[in-house]
Short mmCIF file of C-alpha atoms in Angstrom, two decimals:
data_model
loop_
_atom_site.label_atom_id
_atom_site.label_comp_id
_atom_site.label_asym_id
_atom_site.label_seq_id
_atom_site.Cartn_x
_atom_site.Cartn_y
_atom_site.Cartn_z
CA MET A 144 253.46 171.21 7.30
CA ILE A 145 254.51 171.81 4.03
CA PHE A 146 252.31 174.36 1.89
CA ASP A 147 252.52 176.85 -1.01
CA SER A 148 249.11 178.62 -0.35
CA LEU A 149 247.05 179.77 2.32
CA ASP A 150 243.09 180.45 2.73
CA VAL A 151 242.44 183.76 4.22
CA SER A 152 239.21 184.32 6.40
CA TYR A 153 238.25 187.24 8.35
CA GLY A 154 236.16 187.55 11.77
CA ARG A 155 235.19 190.13 14.09
CA THR A 156 236.84 188.08 16.97
CA TRP A 157 238.35 184.67 17.59
CA CYS A 158 238.01 181.84 20.01
CA ARG A 159 240.65 179.02 20.97
CA SER A 160 238.58 176.49 19.05
CA PHE A 161 239.06 173.17 16.89
CA GLY A 162 237.29 174.34 13.77
CA THR A 163 238.59 176.12 10.54
CA THR A 164 236.25 179.13 10.34
CA HIS A 165 235.37 182.05 12.48
CA PRO A 166 232.67 182.05 15.16
CA GLN A 167 231.93 185.48 14.08
CA PRO A 168 232.57 185.95 10.16
CA ILE A 169 232.82 189.38 8.33
CA SER A 170 233.72 189.91 4.64
CA ARG A 171 236.93 191.02 3.68
CA ALA A 172 235.54 194.76 2.77
CA VAL A 173 234.30 194.70 6.78
CA ALA A 174 237.67 193.69 7.70
CA ALA A 175 239.36 196.36 5.74
CA ARG A 176 237.30 199.22 7.21
CA CYS A 177 237.95 197.70 10.61
CA HIS A 178 241.80 198.21 9.75
CA ALA A 179 241.48 201.24 8.51
CA ASP A 180 239.44 202.66 11.67
CA ALA A 181 241.98 201.09 14.09
CA GLU A 182 238.95 198.15 15.24
CA TYR A 183 239.74 194.63 16.44
CA TYR A 184 239.45 192.19 13.73
CA ALA A 185 240.73 188.70 13.20
CA VAL A 186 242.34 186.91 10.19
CA LEU A 187 242.60 183.00 10.03
CA LEU A 188 245.46 181.50 7.80
CA THR A 189 244.46 177.81 6.86
CA ALA A 190 245.88 175.31 4.55
CA GLU A 191 244.32 172.04 3.06
CA GLN A 192 241.43 173.03 5.36
CA ARG A 193 243.71 173.06 8.41
CA PRO A 194 244.19 176.32 10.79
CA LEU A 195 248.15 177.11 11.06
CA ALA A 196 247.63 180.79 12.11
CA THR A 197 245.23 183.66 13.39
CA VAL A 198 246.53 187.09 12.95
CA GLU A 199 244.52 189.88 15.38
CA PHE A 200 245.02 193.23 14.81
CA MET A 201 244.12 194.17 18.23
CA HIS A 202 244.02 198.29 18.90
CA LYS A 203 246.15 201.05 18.92
CA TYR A 204 247.55 201.96 22.61
CA GLN A 205 249.40 204.95 23.67
CA GLU A 206 249.86 205.68 20.00
CA ALA A 207 251.22 201.95 19.53
CA TRP A 208 249.65 199.39 17.05
CA THR A 209 249.52 195.82 18.60
CA TRP A 210 249.27 192.81 16.94
CA GLN A 211 249.05 189.00 18.11
CA VAL A 212 249.83 185.83 16.20
CA HIS A 213 248.67 182.42 17.46
CA LEU A 214 250.15 179.14 15.54
CA PHE A 215 248.36 175.75 16.14
CA ASP A 216 249.74 172.25 16.08
CA GLU A 217 248.51 169.28 14.34
CA ARG A 218 245.54 168.76 16.64
CA SER A 219 244.30 172.73 16.04
CA PHE A 220 245.36 173.65 19.43
CA GLN A 221 246.58 177.02 19.64
CA THR A 222 249.97 176.49 21.30
CA HIS A 223 252.00 179.45 20.55
CA ARG A 224 251.47 183.35 20.60
CA VAL A 225 253.58 186.06 19.50
CA HIS A 226 252.77 189.31 20.61
CA LEU A 227 253.88 192.42 18.75
CA THR A 228 253.74 196.17 19.03
CA THR A 229 254.83 199.16 17.08
CA TYR A 230 258.72 199.82 17.30
CA SER A 231 259.08 202.78 14.68
CA THR A 232 257.28 203.78 11.91
CA GLY A 233 256.79 200.88 9.39
CA LEU A 234 258.25 198.22 11.96
CA LEU A 235 256.95 195.95 14.44
CA ARG A 236 258.77 194.45 17.46
CA ILE A 237 258.21 190.95 19.11
CA ASP A 238 257.66 191.99 22.56
CA ALA A 239 256.37 188.63 24.22
CA ILE A 240 256.06 184.93 22.93
CA VAL A 241 253.88 182.23 25.07
CA ARG A 242 254.56 178.64 24.18
CA ARG A 243 252.03 176.15 25.44
CA GLN A 244 252.22 172.07 26.04
CA CYS A 245 249.45 170.13 26.81
CA SER A 246 248.76 166.28 25.91
CA SER A 247 244.73 166.36 26.04
CA GLU A 248 241.87 168.27 24.83
CA GLN A 249 240.74 168.67 28.50
CA GLN A 250 243.78 170.29 29.33
CA TYR A 251 243.57 172.42 26.72
CA PHE A 252 240.11 173.99 27.05
CA ALA A 253 241.02 173.76 30.94
CA ARG A 254 244.24 175.85 30.46
CA ALA A 255 245.88 173.05 32.29
CA TRP A 256 249.26 173.21 30.66
CA ASP A 257 251.93 170.56 31.26
CA ARG A 258 254.36 173.06 30.66
CA LEU A 259 253.72 176.97 30.05
CA GLU A 260 256.73 179.17 29.10
CA VAL A 261 256.56 182.96 28.69
CA SER A 262 259.31 185.23 27.27
CA GLU A 263 259.19 188.89 27.64
CA ILE A 264 261.32 191.05 25.77
CA SER A 265 262.33 194.44 26.32
CA VAL A 266 263.21 197.17 23.65
CA ASP A 267 266.81 196.56 23.77
CA GLY A 268 266.46 192.76 23.39
CA LEU A 269 267.01 191.60 26.90
CA ILE A 270 264.63 188.22 27.27
CA GLU A 271 263.22 187.13 30.79
CA THR A 272 261.94 183.57 30.42
CA ARG A 273 259.94 182.26 32.76
CA THR A 274 258.40 178.44 33.01
CA TRP A 275 255.63 176.95 34.63
CA LEU A 276 254.77 172.91 35.10
CA ASN A 277 252.03 170.79 35.55
CA GLY A 278 248.46 172.36 35.22
CA SER A 279 249.74 176.06 35.17
CA ASP A 280 246.89 178.60 33.83
CA LEU A 281 248.17 181.26 31.69
CA ALA A 282 245.50 183.63 33.13
CA ARG A 283 247.00 183.02 36.63
CA PRO A 284 250.85 181.74 36.72
CA SER A 285 252.61 181.45 39.56
CA PRO A 286 254.78 184.62 40.35
CA ASP A 287 257.70 182.96 41.53
CA ALA A 288 259.16 181.53 38.78
CA PRO A 289 262.77 182.16 38.14
CA ALA A 290 263.79 184.02 35.06
CA GLU A 291 266.15 182.57 32.40
CA LEU A 292 268.26 185.79 31.14
CA SER A 293 269.23 185.98 27.31
CA SER A 294 269.21 188.59 24.29
CA ALA A 295 268.64 188.96 20.72
CA PRO A 296 269.82 191.32 18.01
CA ILE A 297 267.37 193.75 17.99
CA ASP A 298 266.93 193.37 14.14
CA ASP A 299 265.72 189.78 14.71
CA LEU A 300 262.80 190.76 16.68
CA LEU A 301 261.60 193.36 13.90
CA ILE A 302 259.03 192.68 11.16
CA PRO A 303 257.54 195.42 8.88
CA ALA A 304 253.98 196.32 10.08
CA PRO A 305 251.41 195.27 7.34
CA ASP A 306 249.16 196.94 5.35
CA PHE A 307 245.76 195.33 5.26
CA GLY A 308 246.06 191.86 3.27
CA ASP A 309 250.05 191.89 3.66
CA TRP A 310 249.92 188.62 5.31
CA HIS A 311 253.25 187.63 4.02
CA VAL A 312 255.04 189.32 6.50
CA PHE A 313 253.62 186.52 9.04
CA LEU A 314 255.15 183.98 7.37
CA ARG A 315 258.23 183.56 9.69
CA PHE A 316 256.34 182.39 12.43
CA LEU A 317 254.91 179.63 10.56
CA ILE A 318 258.43 178.71 9.67
CA GLU A 319 259.81 179.22 13.19
CA PHE A 320 257.02 177.06 14.77
CA GLY A 321 257.79 174.01 12.24
CA HIS A 322 255.86 174.74 9.07
CA GLU A 323 257.37 174.68 5.62
CA PRO A 324 256.18 177.16 3.28
CA ALA A 325 257.08 177.19 -0.19
CA ALA A 326 259.21 179.60 -1.95
CA THR A 327 256.42 181.32 -3.36
CA VAL A 328 252.78 181.36 -0.89
CA THR A 329 249.96 182.37 -2.63
CA PHE A 330 247.12 183.88 -0.35
CA ASN A 331 243.55 183.35 -1.34
CA GLU A 332 241.32 185.73 -0.50
CA PRO A 333 237.64 184.97 -0.11
CA GLY A 334 236.00 184.78 -3.59
CA VAL A 335 232.64 185.66 -2.52
CA GLU A 336 231.94 188.34 -0.17
CA LEU A 337 229.56 188.17 2.53
CA PRO A 338 226.57 190.17 2.09
CA GLN A 339 226.71 193.35 3.35
CA GLY A 340 224.09 195.27 5.34
CA PRO A 341 222.71 195.20 9.04
CA LEU A 342 222.98 192.00 11.47
CA ARG A 343 220.62 189.55 10.17
CA ALA A 344 219.00 187.12 12.77
CA GLY A 345 220.44 183.92 11.48
CA GLU A 346 219.35 180.31 12.65
CA ILE A 347 217.70 181.70 15.68
CA GLU A 348 215.90 178.14 15.91
CA GLN A 349 219.38 176.48 16.43
CA LEU A 350 219.88 178.60 19.70
CA PHE A 351 216.69 176.65 21.32
CA THR A 352 217.62 172.98 19.79
CA THR A 353 218.74 171.07 22.72
CA GLY A 354 221.70 168.33 22.28
CA PRO A 355 225.50 168.35 21.63
CA ARG A 356 226.76 171.50 19.73
CA VAL A 357 230.43 172.32 18.82
CA THR A 358 231.33 175.78 19.79
CA PRO A 359 234.00 178.31 19.89
CA GLU A 360 234.94 177.22 23.17
CA GLY A 361 234.88 173.46 22.68
CA PRO A 362 231.80 170.54 23.15
CA ALA A 363 229.06 171.51 24.93
CA VAL A 364 225.35 170.49 25.46
CA VAL A 365 222.45 172.80 24.77
CA GLU A 366 219.91 172.71 27.87
CA LEU A 367 216.71 175.05 28.18
CA ILE A 368 215.50 176.38 31.30
CA GLY A 369 212.17 177.57 32.36
CA ALA A 370 212.24 180.79 33.64
CA GLY A 371 208.79 181.44 34.59
CA LYS A 372 206.35 183.54 33.14
CA VAL A 373 206.54 187.26 32.64
CA HIS A 374 203.30 189.62 32.99
CA VAL A 375 202.50 192.18 30.43
CA PRO A 376 199.53 193.50 31.24
CA SER A 377 200.06 196.77 29.49
CA GLY A 378 200.70 194.97 26.04
CA GLN A 379 204.22 196.45 26.05
CA LEU A 380 206.96 194.11 26.70
CA ALA A 381 210.15 196.09 27.97
CA VAL A 382 213.74 194.70 27.76
CA MET A 383 216.75 196.13 29.62
CA ASP A 384 219.53 195.87 32.42
CA PRO A 385 217.51 196.15 35.68
CA LEU A 386 220.34 197.99 37.30
CA THR A 387 220.27 200.96 34.84
CA PHE A 388 216.66 201.95 35.80
CA ASP A 389 217.60 205.60 36.10
CA GLU A 390 218.26 205.70 32.28
CA PRO A 391 215.14 207.37 30.37
CA GLU A 392 212.32 205.38 29.27
CA GLU A 393 212.74 206.13 25.84
CA ALA A 394 216.31 204.12 25.94
CA TRP A 395 214.17 200.52 26.80
CA GLN A 396 213.68 198.18 24.04
CA ARG A 397 209.76 197.76 23.84
CA ILE A 398 207.83 195.33 22.13
CA THR A 399 204.15 195.54 21.43
CA MET A 400 201.76 192.41 22.04
CA PRO A 401 198.50 191.44 23.13
CA PRO A 402 198.33 191.90 27.02
CA GLY A 403 199.05 188.41 28.80
CA VAL A 404 201.21 186.17 30.84
CA TYR A 405 204.06 184.52 28.79
CA PRO A 406 206.48 181.86 29.38
CA VAL A 407 210.31 182.64 29.22
CA THR A 408 212.86 180.09 28.19
CA VAL A 409 216.60 180.34 28.58
CA ALA A 410 219.17 178.36 26.04
CA VAL A 411 222.27 177.60 28.11
CA TRP A 412 225.34 176.17 26.81
CA ARG A 413 226.65 173.36 29.51
CA PHE A 414 230.22 172.54 28.61
CA ALA A 415 231.87 169.34 28.44
CA ASP A 416 234.78 170.80 30.30
CA VAL A 417 234.03 171.32 33.94
CA TYR A 418 236.19 174.00 34.27
CA ARG A 419 234.07 176.27 31.67
CA GLY A 420 230.79 175.55 33.38
CA SER A 421 228.08 177.30 31.17
CA VAL A 422 226.97 180.16 29.85
CA THR A 423 223.93 181.94 28.66
CA ALA A 424 223.27 182.05 24.97
CA ALA A 425 219.86 183.26 24.43
CA VAL A 426 216.36 184.24 26.03
CA ARG A 427 212.86 183.67 24.34
CA VAL A 428 209.46 184.90 25.33
CA SER A 429 206.99 182.97 23.71
CA VAL A 430 203.74 184.63 22.64
CA LEU A 431 201.90 182.52 20.14
CA ASP A 432 202.35 178.67 19.23
CA THR A 433 202.93 179.93 15.94
CA PRO A 434 205.84 179.41 13.35
CA VAL A 435 207.98 182.51 12.69
CA SER A 436 207.83 183.66 9.19
CA VAL A 437 210.07 186.42 9.52
CA TRP A 438 212.68 187.92 11.75
CA GLN A 439 212.53 191.55 12.78
CA MET A 440 215.23 193.62 14.56
CA CYS A 441 213.75 195.63 17.44
CA VAL A 442 214.36 199.21 17.52
CA ARG A 443 213.03 202.17 19.09
CA PRO A 444 211.36 204.84 17.09
CA ASP A 445 214.38 207.00 16.67
CA GLN A 446 216.28 204.14 15.46
CA ASP A 447 216.67 203.52 11.44
CA PRO A 448 218.01 200.18 10.61
CA ALA A 449 218.37 201.30 7.11
CA MET A 450 221.44 203.77 8.37
CA LEU A 451 223.23 200.86 9.95
CA GLY A 452 226.57 199.80 8.31
CA ASP A 453 227.55 195.96 7.40
CA GLY A 454 226.67 193.81 10.69
CA GLU A 455 225.78 196.75 12.93
CA PHE A 456 222.46 196.52 14.91
CA HIS A 457 220.68 198.40 17.15
CA GLY A 458 220.29 196.56 20.65
CA VAL A 459 220.21 196.55 24.44
CA ASP A 460 223.15 197.63 26.86
CA SER A 461 223.86 195.93 29.96
CA ASP A 462 226.36 197.39 32.41
CA THR A 463 226.07 194.58 35.14
CA GLY A 464 226.02 191.19 33.35
CA MET A 465 222.18 190.92 33.46
CA MET A 466 219.20 191.71 31.65
CA ALA A 467 215.41 191.77 32.32
CA PHE A 468 211.93 191.26 30.90
CA PHE A 469 208.87 193.15 32.29
CA ASP A 470 206.17 195.04 31.46
CA ALA A 471 206.93 198.57 29.98
CA ALA A 472 204.49 200.11 32.58
CA ARG A 473 206.11 198.80 35.84
CA PRO A 474 207.44 201.40 37.82
CA MET A 475 211.51 201.08 38.41
CA ILE A 476 212.04 201.90 42.04
CA GLU A 477 215.56 203.19 43.25
CA ASN A 478 217.25 200.73 45.38
CA GLU A 479 214.51 197.98 44.65
CA PHE A 480 216.95 195.33 44.85
CA GLY A 481 218.98 196.28 47.52
CA ASP A 482 222.53 195.50 47.50
CA ASP A 483 222.53 194.10 44.19
CA GLU A 484 220.59 191.19 45.67
CA LEU A 485 218.90 190.26 42.36
CA LEU A 486 222.33 190.03 40.83
CA GLU A 487 223.70 187.73 42.89
CA ARG A 488 220.69 185.30 42.36
CA VAL A 489 221.16 185.76 38.75
CA TYR A 490 224.73 184.94 39.17
CA GLU A 491 223.95 181.79 40.85
CA ASP A 492 221.22 180.38 39.33
CA ILE A 493 221.38 181.93 35.74
CA VAL A 494 217.94 183.25 36.00
CA ALA A 495 215.87 184.88 38.84
CA GLU A 496 212.36 186.42 39.35
CA GLN A 497 211.17 189.55 41.10
CA PRO A 498 207.50 188.59 41.96
CA SER A 499 204.56 190.57 41.28
CA THR A 500 203.42 192.87 43.99
CA GLU A 501 200.41 194.97 44.50
CA THR A 502 201.72 197.88 42.50
CA GLN A 503 204.07 196.25 40.21
CA SER A 504 204.12 193.29 37.70
CA ASN A 505 206.77 190.73 37.98
CA LEU A 506 210.59 190.90 36.54
CA ILE A 507 212.46 188.45 35.20
CA ALA A 508 216.09 188.61 34.79
CA VAL A 509 218.95 186.67 33.35
CA ARG A 510 222.78 186.30 33.58
CA THR A 511 224.76 187.47 30.58
CA ASP A 512 228.08 185.86 31.42
CA ARG A 513 229.86 189.24 30.17
CA PRO A 514 230.19 192.29 32.78
CA ASP A 515 228.92 194.39 30.04
CA GLY A 516 227.83 194.37 26.19
CA VAL A 517 225.33 195.26 23.64
CA TYR A 518 222.86 192.33 22.35
CA PRO A 519 220.34 192.17 19.75
CA VAL A 520 216.81 191.57 20.16
CA TRP A 521 214.78 189.66 17.51
CA ILE A 522 210.65 190.13 17.14
CA GLY A 523 209.36 186.73 15.43
CA ARG A 524 206.35 187.47 13.46
CA THR A 525 204.06 185.28 11.66
CA ASP A 526 202.72 185.39 8.09
CA ASP A 527 200.10 188.00 9.23
CA GLY A 528 202.47 189.97 11.05
CA GLN A 529 201.59 189.01 14.80
CA VAL A 530 204.12 188.47 17.19
CA SER A 531 204.83 185.09 17.83
CA CYS A 532 208.07 185.49 20.26
CA VAL A 533 210.62 187.71 21.35
CA VAL A 534 214.65 186.64 21.18
CA LEU A 535 217.26 188.04 23.27
CA ASP A 536 220.53 186.87 21.43
CA PHE A 537 223.92 187.18 23.45
CA GLN A 538 225.70 186.35 20.11
CA LEU A 539 227.73 183.29 21.30
CA TYR A 540 226.37 181.02 18.43
CA PRO A 541 228.76 180.76 15.20
CA PRO A 542 226.35 182.49 12.85
CA LEU A 543 225.87 181.33 9.11
CA THR A 544 228.40 182.29 6.49
CA THR A 545 225.86 184.50 5.08
CA ASN A 546 225.49 186.37 8.30
CA LEU A 547 227.53 189.53 9.83
CA THR A 548 228.64 189.63 13.26
CA ALA A 549 227.62 192.80 15.78
CA THR A 550 229.34 196.31 15.82
CA TRP A 551 228.36 198.92 18.02
#
C-alpha cells in the first residue's frame, strides 16, 4: 500500500481485531502519561481507514524497555509481529520476529495457522528460525521443529528508541512487510482529545442487548443468562470475590436498596469461532422496572471519585476469576466453599448459586474469565434517585469514543 500520511490513535490495550479503532481508547494526553510512567499503552497507525500497524509499549523489565510492532495484511489480519528490547542508551534491538499465514477468518481467530515462522535473534546477531505448518498455534508450538541458522549485522537490527510521538522510527517495518511510504509521511494526531476525568459508564444498555456483536476478538452473539435471584434482607447488597472472604468488610462494595429478592442477569458473548468459546461481559441486578436516568460509580465511604485521574475508577478486585453478589449481612464462613467447589461450578456453568440456609441468605457467583482483575460497579438511578439496577462491568465491550478505559 502506498501512503503519505498515517492517522494515529491511542488505547489502553489492543486485541487482534478487524476494526480500525481501539477497543479501549484513551486520549493522547493519557497515552503520554503512560509513556512517562512506563505503563502499557498501544498506538494504532491507519491509512485511509485501513489499519497498517500497532505499536505496543509493553513494560520495563530488568531495566530494559520492551516494544511490540504488529503488521496487518490486506484483510486487516495481524500476520507479523516484531519484538524489540533495549540494546543501549537510545537504541532498541530486534530480538524476535513472528510471521503467520492463514487462509480464513476462522483460522485466524483459532490461531490455526497454515504456516508459523518464529525467528529468535541473539544479541550478537545470530538468528534461529523455526517453522511449523498446518494448524500451528503460536501459544503452543511444537518444540521439536529444527532450527535454521543465519546471522545479520547488529546495525541492521537496531532502531532509535522513540520518545513519545516519534512513530516514524517504526516505518521501516511497514516497508519491510510490503507497504510503500512516500518520501515524507505526515502523522495525524487526534484533533479532538477525549474528555478527561474518571471512567464513565458509557452505553451500559448495549451490554444487555441480545444479538450479533462485533467484538475486539471477532464476531460474537450476546446472550442473556438468568442467574436466579439474590436475597437482600438487610437492604445492603455486597459485591466481592467470595474466596477472599478474609478481607475486611470495609473493602467490599455495598449498595443500599430496599430489602427484597432481586433477579440477576448475566450478559455473555458467545463467539462464532468455537475455539474461543464464551466470555462473561457484565452482570446486572434488577431492582426496579424503571428506566435509568443516571449512572453512578459505586464507591466506598473512604473513596472520592473526584480524586481519580483520567479514565481511573474505584472497583472490586477479583483474585480467583470469580465475583459474587450477596447480602452484606451474610456471614462469610472460612472454608465454606470447600476445595474451591464454588469456583469449579462457576467455571463449568458461568454462574452458580450457594443456596440460603437457616442462618445465611444465598450467594450468586459469576465467572470473570480472567484470573484476576479490578472491575467497576455502576448504580443505575431513576429520576428521583432510587436504585433501578446494579451492574458489574467486566470491561470487555468497546466503549464509545467519549469514554476512557480503566486504570488501577
